[in-house]
XYZ file of C-alpha atoms in Angstrom:
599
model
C 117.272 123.554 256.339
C 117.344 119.892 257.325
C 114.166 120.463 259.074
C 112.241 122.374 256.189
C 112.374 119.007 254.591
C 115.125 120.455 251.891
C 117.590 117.434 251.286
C 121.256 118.560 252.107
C 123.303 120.294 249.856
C 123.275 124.093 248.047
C 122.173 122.882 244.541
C 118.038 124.218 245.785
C 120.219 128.174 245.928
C 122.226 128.030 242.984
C 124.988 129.089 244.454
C 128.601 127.073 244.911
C 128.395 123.919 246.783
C 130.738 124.062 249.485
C 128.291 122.109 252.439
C 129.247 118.387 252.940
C 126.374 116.215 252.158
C 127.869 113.181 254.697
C 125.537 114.628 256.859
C 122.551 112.390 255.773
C 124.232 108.873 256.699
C 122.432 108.539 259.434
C 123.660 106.299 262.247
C 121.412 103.407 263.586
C 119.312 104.831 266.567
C 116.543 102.456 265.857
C 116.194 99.459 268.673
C 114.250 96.439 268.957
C 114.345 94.707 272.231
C 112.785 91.034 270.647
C 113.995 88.939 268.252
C 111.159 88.247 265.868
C 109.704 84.956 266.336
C 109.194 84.407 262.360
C 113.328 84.472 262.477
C 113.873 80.648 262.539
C 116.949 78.792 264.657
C 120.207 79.911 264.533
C 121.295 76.745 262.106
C 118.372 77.137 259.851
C 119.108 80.847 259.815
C 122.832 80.339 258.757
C 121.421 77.650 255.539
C 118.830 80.600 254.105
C 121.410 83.141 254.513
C 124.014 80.556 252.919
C 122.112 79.701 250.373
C 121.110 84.010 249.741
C 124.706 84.884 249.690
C 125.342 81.785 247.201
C 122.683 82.075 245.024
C 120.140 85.029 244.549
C 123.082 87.735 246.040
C 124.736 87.182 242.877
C 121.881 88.485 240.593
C 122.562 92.049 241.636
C 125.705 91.766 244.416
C 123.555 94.263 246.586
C 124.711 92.316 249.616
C 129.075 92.732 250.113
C 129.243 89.102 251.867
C 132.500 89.808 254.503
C 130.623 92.973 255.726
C 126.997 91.313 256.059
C 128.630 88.510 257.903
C 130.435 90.426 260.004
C 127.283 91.963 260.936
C 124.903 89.028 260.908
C 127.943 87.282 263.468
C 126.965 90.290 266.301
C 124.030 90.870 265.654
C 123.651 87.337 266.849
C 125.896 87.397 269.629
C 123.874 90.854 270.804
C 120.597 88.815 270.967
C 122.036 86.079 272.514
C 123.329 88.499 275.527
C 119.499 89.950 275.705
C 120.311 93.539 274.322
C 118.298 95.214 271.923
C 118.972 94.867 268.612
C 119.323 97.074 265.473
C 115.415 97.258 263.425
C 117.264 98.318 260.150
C 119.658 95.179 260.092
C 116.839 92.846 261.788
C 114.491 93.392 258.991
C 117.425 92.618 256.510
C 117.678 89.605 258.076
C 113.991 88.653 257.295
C 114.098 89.841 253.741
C 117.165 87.673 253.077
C 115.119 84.207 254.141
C 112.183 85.627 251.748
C 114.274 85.489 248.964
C 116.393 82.116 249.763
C 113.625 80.297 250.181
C 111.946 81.642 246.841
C 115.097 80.385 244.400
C 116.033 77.178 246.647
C 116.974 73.753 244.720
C 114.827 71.093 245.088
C 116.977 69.152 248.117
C 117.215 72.226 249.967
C 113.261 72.789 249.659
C 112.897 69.510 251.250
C 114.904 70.179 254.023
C 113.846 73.994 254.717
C 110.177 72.536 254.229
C 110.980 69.719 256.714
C 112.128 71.166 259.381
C 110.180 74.061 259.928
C 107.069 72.220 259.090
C 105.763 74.793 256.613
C 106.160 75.222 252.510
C 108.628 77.596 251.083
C 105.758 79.522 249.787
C 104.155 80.052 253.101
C 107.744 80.720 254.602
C 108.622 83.330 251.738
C 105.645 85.049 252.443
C 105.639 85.172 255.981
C 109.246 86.325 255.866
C 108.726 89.549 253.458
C 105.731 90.519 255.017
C 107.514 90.570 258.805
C 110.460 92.279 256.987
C 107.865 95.024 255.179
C 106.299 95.142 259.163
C 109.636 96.482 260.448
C 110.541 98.148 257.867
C 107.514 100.664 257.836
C 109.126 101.561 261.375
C 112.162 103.395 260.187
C 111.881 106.500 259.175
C 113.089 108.153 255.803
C 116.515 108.955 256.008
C 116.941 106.793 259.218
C 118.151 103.346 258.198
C 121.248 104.016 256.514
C 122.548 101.649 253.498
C 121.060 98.312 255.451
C 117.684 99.856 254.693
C 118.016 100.947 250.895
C 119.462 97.406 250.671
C 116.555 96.027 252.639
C 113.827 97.900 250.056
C 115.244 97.162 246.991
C 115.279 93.360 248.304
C 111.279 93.480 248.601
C 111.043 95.193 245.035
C 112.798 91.782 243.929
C 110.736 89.689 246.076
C 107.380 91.282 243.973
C 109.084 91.056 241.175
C 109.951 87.580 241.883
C 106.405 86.678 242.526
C 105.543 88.097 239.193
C 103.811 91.469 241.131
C 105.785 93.963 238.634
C 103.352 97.102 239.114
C 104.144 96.847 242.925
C 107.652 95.921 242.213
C 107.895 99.174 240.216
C 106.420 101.127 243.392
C 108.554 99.627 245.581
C 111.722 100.451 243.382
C 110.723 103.854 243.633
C 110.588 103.888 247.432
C 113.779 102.087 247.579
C 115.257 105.194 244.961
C 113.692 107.903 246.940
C 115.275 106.490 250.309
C 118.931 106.229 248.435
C 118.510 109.710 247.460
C 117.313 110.976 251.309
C 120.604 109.429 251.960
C 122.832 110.980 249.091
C 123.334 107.645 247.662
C 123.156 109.803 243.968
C 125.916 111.904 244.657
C 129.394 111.167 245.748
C 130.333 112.429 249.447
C 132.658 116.128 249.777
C 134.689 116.544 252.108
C 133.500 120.013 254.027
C 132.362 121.885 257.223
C 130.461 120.132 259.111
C 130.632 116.327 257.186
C 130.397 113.348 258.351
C 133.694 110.950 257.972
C 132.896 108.380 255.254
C 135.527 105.871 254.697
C 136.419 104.898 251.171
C 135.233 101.049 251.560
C 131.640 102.372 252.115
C 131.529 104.986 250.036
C 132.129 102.114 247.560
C 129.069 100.763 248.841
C 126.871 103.458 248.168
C 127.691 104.299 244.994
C 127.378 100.335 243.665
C 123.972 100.100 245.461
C 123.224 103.471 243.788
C 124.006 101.678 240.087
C 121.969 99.012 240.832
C 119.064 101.294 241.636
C 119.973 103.575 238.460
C 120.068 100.192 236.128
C 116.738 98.383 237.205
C 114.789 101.864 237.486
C 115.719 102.090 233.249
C 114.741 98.553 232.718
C 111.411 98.666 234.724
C 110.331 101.648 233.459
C 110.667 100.265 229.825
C 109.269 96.853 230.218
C 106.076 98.514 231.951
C 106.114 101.695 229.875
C 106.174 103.847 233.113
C 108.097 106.431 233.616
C 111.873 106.335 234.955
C 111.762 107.819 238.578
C 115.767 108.973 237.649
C 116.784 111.376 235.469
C 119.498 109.024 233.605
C 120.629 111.749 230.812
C 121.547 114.366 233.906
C 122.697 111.586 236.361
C 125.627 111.888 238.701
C 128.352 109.595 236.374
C 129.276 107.911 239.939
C 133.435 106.300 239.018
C 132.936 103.254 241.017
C 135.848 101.711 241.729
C 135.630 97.735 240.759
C 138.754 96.910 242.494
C 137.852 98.250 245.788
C 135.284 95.360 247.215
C 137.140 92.653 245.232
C 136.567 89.197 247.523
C 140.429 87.944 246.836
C 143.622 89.708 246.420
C 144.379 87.336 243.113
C 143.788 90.621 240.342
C 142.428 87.941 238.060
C 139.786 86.740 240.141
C 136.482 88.319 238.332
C 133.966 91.192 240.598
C 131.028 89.697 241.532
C 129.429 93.381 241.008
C 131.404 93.953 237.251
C 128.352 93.001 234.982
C 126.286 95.724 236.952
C 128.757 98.223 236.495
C 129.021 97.866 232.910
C 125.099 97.497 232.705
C 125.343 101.258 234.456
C 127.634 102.959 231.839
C 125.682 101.523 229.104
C 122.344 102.596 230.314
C 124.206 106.042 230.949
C 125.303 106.077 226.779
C 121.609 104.814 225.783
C 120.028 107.323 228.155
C 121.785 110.422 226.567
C 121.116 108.950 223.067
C 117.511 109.024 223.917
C 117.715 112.816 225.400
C 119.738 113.648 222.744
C 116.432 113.039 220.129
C 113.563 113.659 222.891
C 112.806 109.972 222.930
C 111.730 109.988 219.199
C 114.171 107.865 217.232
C 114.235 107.938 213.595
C 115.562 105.290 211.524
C 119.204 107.235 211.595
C 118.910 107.387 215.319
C 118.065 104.183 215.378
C 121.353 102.784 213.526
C 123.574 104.745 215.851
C 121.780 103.733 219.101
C 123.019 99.821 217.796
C 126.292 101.291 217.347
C 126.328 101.870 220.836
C 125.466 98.950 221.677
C 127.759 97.537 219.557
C 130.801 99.523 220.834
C 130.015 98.463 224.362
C 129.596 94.660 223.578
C 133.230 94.819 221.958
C 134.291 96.149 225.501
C 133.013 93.752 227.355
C 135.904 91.202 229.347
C 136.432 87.930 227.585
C 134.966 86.227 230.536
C 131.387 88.015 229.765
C 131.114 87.819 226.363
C 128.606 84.764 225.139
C 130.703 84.138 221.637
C 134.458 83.685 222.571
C 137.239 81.206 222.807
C 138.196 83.039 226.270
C 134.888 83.200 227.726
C 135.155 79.848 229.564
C 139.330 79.916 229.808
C 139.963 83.220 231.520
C 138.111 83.062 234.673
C 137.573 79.373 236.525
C 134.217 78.747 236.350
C 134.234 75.762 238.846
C 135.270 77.713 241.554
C 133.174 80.776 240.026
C 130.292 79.994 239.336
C 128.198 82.666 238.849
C 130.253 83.983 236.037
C 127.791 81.130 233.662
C 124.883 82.790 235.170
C 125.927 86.561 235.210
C 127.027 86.064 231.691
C 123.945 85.136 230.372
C 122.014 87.215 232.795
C 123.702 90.177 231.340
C 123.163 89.892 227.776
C 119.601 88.685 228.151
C 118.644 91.882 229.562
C 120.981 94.221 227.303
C 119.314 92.119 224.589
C 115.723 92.938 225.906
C 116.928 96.701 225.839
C 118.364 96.444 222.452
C 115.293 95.186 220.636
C 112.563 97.401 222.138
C 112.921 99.986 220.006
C 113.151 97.250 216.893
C 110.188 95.972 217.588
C 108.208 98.407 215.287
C 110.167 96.840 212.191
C 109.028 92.925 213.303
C 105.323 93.554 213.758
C 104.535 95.495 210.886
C 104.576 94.222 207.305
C 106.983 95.408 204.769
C 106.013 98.373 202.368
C 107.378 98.877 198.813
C 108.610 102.768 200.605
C 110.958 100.906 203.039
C 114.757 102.647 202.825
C 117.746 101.221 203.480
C 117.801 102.069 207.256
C 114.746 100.687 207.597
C 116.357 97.397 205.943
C 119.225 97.263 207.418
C 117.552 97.545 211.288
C 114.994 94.416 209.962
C 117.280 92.153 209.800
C 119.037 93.687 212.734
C 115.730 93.195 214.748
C 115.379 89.658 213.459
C 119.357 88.909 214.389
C 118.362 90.068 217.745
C 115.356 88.238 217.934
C 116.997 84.825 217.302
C 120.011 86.213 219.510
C 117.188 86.641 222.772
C 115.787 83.685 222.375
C 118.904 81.871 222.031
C 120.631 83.284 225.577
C 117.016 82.529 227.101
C 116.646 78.983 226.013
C 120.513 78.753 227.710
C 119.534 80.481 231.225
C 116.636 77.569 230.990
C 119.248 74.827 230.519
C 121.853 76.347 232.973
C 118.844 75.551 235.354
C 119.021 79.396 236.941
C 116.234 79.784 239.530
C 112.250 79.228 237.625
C 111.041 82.097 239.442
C 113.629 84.613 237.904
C 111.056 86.305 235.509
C 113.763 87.189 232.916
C 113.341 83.496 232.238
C 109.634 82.913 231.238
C 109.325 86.723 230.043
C 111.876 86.673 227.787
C 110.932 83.212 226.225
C 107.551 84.267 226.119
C 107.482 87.773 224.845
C 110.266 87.037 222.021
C 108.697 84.314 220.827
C 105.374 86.035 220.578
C 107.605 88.871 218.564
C 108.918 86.569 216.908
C 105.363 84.510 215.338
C 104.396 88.203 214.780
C 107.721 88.667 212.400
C 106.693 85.189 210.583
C 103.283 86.126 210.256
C 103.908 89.874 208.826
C 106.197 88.385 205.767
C 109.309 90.032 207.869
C 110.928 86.982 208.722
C 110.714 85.670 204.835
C 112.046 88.955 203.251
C 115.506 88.668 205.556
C 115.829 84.773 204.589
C 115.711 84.088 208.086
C 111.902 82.138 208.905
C 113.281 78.686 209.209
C 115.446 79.866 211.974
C 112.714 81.684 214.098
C 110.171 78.674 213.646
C 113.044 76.725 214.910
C 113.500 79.193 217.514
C 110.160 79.131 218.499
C 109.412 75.473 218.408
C 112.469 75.230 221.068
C 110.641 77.878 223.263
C 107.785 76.491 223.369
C 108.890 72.962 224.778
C 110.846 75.140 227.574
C 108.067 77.175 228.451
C 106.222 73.732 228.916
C 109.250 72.888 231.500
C 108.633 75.274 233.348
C 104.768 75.544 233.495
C 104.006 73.586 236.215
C 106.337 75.613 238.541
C 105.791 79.130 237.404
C 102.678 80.645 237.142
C 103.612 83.325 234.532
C 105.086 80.666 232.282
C 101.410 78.499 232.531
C 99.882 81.645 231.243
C 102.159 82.617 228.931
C 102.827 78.965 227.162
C 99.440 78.421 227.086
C 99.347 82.367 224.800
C 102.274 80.946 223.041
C 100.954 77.933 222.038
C 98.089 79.151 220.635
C 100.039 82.460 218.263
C 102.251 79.302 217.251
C 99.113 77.105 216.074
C 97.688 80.505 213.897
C 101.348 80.647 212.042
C 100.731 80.280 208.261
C 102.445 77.422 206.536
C 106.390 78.404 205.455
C 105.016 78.330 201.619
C 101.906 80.941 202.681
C 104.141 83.446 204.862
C 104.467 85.981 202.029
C 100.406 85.991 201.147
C 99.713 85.846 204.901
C 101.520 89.300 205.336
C 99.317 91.052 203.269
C 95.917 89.022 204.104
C 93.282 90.472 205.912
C 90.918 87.788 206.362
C 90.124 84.818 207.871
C 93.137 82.803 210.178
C 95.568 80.876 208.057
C 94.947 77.065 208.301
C 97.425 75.988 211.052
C 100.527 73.940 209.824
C 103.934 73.632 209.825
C 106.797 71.665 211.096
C 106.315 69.422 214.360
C 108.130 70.743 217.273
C 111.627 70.069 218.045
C 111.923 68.486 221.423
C 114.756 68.956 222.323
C 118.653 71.343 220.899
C 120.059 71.221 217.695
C 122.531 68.652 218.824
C 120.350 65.784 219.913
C 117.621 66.488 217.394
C 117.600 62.879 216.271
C 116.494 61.216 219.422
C 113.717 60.234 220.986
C 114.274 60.548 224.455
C 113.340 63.424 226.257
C 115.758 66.374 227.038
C 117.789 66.254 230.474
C 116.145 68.720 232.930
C 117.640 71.259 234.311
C 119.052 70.376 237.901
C 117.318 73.305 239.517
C 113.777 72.219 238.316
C 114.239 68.456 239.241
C 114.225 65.188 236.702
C 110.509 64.953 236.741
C 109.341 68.060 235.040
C 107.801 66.250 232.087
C 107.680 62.516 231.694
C 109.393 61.047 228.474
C 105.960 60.654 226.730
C 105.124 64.547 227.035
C 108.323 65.170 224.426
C 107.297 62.583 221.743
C 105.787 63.546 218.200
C 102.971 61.411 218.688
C 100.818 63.173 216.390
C 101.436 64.155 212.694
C 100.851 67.078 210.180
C 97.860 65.007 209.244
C 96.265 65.107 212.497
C 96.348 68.760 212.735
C 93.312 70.671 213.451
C 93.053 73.136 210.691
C 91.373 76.632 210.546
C 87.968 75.524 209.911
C 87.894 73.863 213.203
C 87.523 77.233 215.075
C 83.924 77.391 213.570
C 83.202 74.639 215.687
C 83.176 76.016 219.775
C 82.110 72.663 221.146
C 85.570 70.469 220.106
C 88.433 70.059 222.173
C 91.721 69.348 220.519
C 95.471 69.264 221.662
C 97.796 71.176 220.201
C 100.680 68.795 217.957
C 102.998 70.069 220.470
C 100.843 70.039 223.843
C 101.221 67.348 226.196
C 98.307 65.599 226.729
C 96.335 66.148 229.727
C 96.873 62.427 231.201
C 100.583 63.326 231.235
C 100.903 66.400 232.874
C 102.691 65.586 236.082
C 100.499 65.891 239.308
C 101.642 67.644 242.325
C 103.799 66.090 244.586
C 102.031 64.139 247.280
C 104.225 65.809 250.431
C 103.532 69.741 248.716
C 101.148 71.707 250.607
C 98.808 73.152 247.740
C 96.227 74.321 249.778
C 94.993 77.125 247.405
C 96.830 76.971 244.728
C 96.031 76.847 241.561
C 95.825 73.277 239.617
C 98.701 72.380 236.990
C 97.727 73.978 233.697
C 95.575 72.745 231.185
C 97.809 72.151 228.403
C 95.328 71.363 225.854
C 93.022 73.855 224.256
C 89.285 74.510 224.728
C 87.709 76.709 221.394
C 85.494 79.183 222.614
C 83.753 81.753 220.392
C 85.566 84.461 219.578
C 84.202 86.682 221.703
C 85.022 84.891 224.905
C 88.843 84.192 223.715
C 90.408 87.434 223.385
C 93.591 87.048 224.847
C 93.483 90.685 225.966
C 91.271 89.320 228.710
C 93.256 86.471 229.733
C 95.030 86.032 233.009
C 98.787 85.714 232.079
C 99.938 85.288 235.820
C 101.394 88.834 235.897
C 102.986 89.521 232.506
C 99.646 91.100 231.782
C 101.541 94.031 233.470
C 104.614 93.837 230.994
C 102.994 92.345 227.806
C 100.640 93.995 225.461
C 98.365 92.195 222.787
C 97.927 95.034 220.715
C 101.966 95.843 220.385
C 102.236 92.536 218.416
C 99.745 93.925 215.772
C 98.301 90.499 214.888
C 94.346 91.333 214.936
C 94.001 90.680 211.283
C 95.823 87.412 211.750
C 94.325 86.131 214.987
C 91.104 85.263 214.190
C 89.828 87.372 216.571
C 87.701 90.386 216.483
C 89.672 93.725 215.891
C 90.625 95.722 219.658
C 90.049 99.029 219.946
């Protein structure tokens, strides 16, 4: 049947499933007789797949470190002898430099950049597309788990490199090869099976949650469709104690925070089946339940708002836990808001019920709540190019000006905190515009929602006003938390983005309310201004002299050119990727942008 192209199993017969699936783990015929010369030295080889297993691994724990070594160790010693080597494990091997080399620290750069002679950007890219090279050479089914592992890298690569559309395509590959392989249903024992031992079955089933998690979350922040069926899933059990990296029981699983991401996609799945995808405001209520009921389930060690979080595990010898915390709650928080949004960017009618009131200020809590965990992955100093980062800053503060400038934010008593909010988000979009090109883009877009926000006095009037922009006011930015709010001096930068980001001058309040441009300034397309909170363009920080920037793209403009209204619409701006995962209209702001109403 195998060779009719049906995948194994009786399910295509209806009848009871008695036929062993193990079948389709396919044992590593493939050969390659060369090492490829974009592999570097063996020493440089060991620091990018250090610094992988150290750093980026821990975003998803796709890679189960004492097995990969294990591997890495002979596959080594097999080239050194001359023998052919496995394709499915060498093309790993150049996936893993693409993505060390995309998240390195700033030392490490210098080194990698150094010795090799080439820029990590020319390195990264050299290194995926080898690994896509060989990796078109395997056949479907033929790879075993080394090759799902291998594809779902390069999704992250695009995704890294803020290519989502072809991230999304090349999550589906990566699904469709997990599922040639059975990774979606657990292994029987029967006639004819293949002898799977319980450590890798392990494996499969966690690589198959990661696949089952990120295929949800893709599929909502592009509005494509899910390439699983989550509401008839398998419900893999994966066992969390079964990889564990110590024999200490309180030592935390590196792979825990995707496991729990799993069963609560599972629960929000079924909710969604359960109402066809069309959730009223009742729906709505219990769907935060839900979420609700799993955050109270979370460990101590995960949660963002307890004494235990910091005392339970020791986060000096672990830690990721800092960045897995906040990694996990920024993208349940994502999830959890999506369907709010409806209730932020559309003013308030007299009809509104008590559901509808009740998941306002719900929306609004976790508005303030995203933005919040974002602002802390910026100061933890995880990796720049980790879209969740600049996405999250970027679209929740553009949710959240929409909320001000719709009255919502007034009527739940809550618009001081989500100018605050936003002021913050804008000075750490600034951080990181010079070394992420979706967070140029998208502080630039920021910047200018920000400057249309009516005054705090005109929010109510502004929600029902139709007409011309609102003259641009309100409170200078904050530059830097809640806790050093009185100084002057500029904000510590993050260690992974280096102590020169912005120079001290760039986070001064230079300029006062008075100096403002106001709305009637837009009539004039001729006059360049700078924003109250923009640095100036004779303090943006130039590239580094020993950075190869041949082709790239110069720092961003941070001040802001008028144009006529027809040639600003920021649906035809280039946002640097997020184009893919943002829409203008969603925010519902033509009335209030000044800008001609979009189709």
């Amino acid at each position: 049947m195998a060779g009719l192209g049906y995948i194994g199993g009786a399910d295509h017969f209806n009848v009871p499933q008695s036929i062993g699936r193990g079948g389709r783990i396919a044992i590593d015929r493939d050969q390659l007789v060369n090492r490829p010369n974009e592999i570097p030295n063996r020493s440089m080889t060991d620091k990018l797949v250090h610094e992988y297993l150290n750093n980026f691994n821990y975003h998803y724990y796709c890679t189960y470190p004492p097995a990969f070594l294990r591997e890495y160790a002979e596959w080594w010693n097999i080239t050194s002898s001359g023998r052919p080597v496995s394709m499915t494990f060498t093309a790993l091997l150049l996936q893993i430099p693409s993505l060390a080399v995309q998240f390195v620290g700033e030392e490490t750069r210098r080194e990698i950049e150094y010795e090799l002679g080439e820029s990590v950007q020319i390195l990264t890219e050299k290194y995926n597309a080898a690994a896509d090279k060989l990796s078109r050479e395997i056949g479907p089914g033929q790879g075993g788990l080394r090759h799902v592992e291998q594809l779902f890298l390069s999704a992250c690569w695009l995704k890294a490199e803020a290519r989502f559309v072809e991230s999304w395509h090349a999550l589906g590959k990566t699904i469709r090869e997990a599922q040639e392989q059975g990774l979606h249903q657990d292994q029987e024992e029967g006639p004819g099976s293949v002898a799977v031992t319980e450590w890798h079955s392990a494996l499969r089933r966690r690589m198959w949650c990661i696949l089952y998690v990120w295929d949800w979350y893709m599929a909502g922040w592009l509005g494509r469709p899910a390439m699983i069926d989550h509401a008839k899933a398998h419900d893999h059990q994966v066992d969390t104690d079964m990889l564990t990296l110590s024999a200490s029981s309180t030592d935390p699983d590196p792979f825990h925070h995707i496991y729990l991401q799993y069963k609560l996609v599972q629960a929000v799945s079924r909710h969604y089946a359960k109402y066809n995808s069309t959730l009223n405001p009742s729906a709505l209520v219990e769907l935060q339940r839900i979420f609700d009921d799993w955050q109270d389930k979370l460990p101590p060690y995960l949660k963002l708002e307890s004494e235990e979080s910091s005392l339970v595990v020791d986060t000096t010898h672990h830690k990721f836990i800092l960045s897995q915390r906040l990694q996990l709650h920024a993208c349940v928080s994502v999830m959890r808001l999506n369907p709010l949004k409806a209730y932020l960017v559309n003013p308030i009618t007299t009809t509104s019920t008590g559901e509808e009131t009740q998941l306002r200020e719900s929306a609004v809590t976790y508005t303030l709540a995203l933005l919040s965990t974002s602002q802390s992955l910026f100061n933890l100093g995880v990796d720049a190019k980790d879209h969740l980062v600049a996405f999250c800053l970027f679209d929740t503060g553009a949710v959240a000006c929409s909320a001000i400038m719709h009255g919502v934010a007034k009527a739940v008593g809550r618009e001081d905190e989500l100018r605050d909010a936003i002021d913050t988000t804008l000075v750490r979009l600034s951080g990181l515009s010079h070394i992420s090109k979706p967070a140029a883009k998208s502080y630039r877009v920021l910047a200018r929602l920000v400057r249309r926000l009516p005054p705090p006095s005109a929010s109510a009037s502004a929600s029902g006003s139709h007409g011309t922009p609102v003259a641009a006011a309100g409170k200078k930015i904050k530059t830097q938390a809640a806790a050093s709010s009185n100084s002057s001096s500029p904000p510590p930068a993050p260690s992974s983005l280096g102590s020169s980001i912005l120079p001290a001058a760039a986070y001064t309040q230079s300029r006062s309310p008075d100096t403002w441009p106001s709305a009637s300034d837009d009539n004039n397309s001729h006059d360049t201004f700078l924003l109250p909170w923009v640095v100036p363009n004779d303090l943006v920080v130039q590239p580094r002299d020993d950075e190869d920037n041949t082709g790239a793209e110069p720092p961003p403009s941070l001040s802001w050119t008028i144009q006529h209204d027809n040639e600003h619409q920021l649906t035809n701006l280039d946002y640097g990727g997020f184009e893919q995962l943002w829409n203008w209209q969603d925010l519902n702001l033509d009335p209030y942008s000044g800008l001609p109403t979009l189709p």
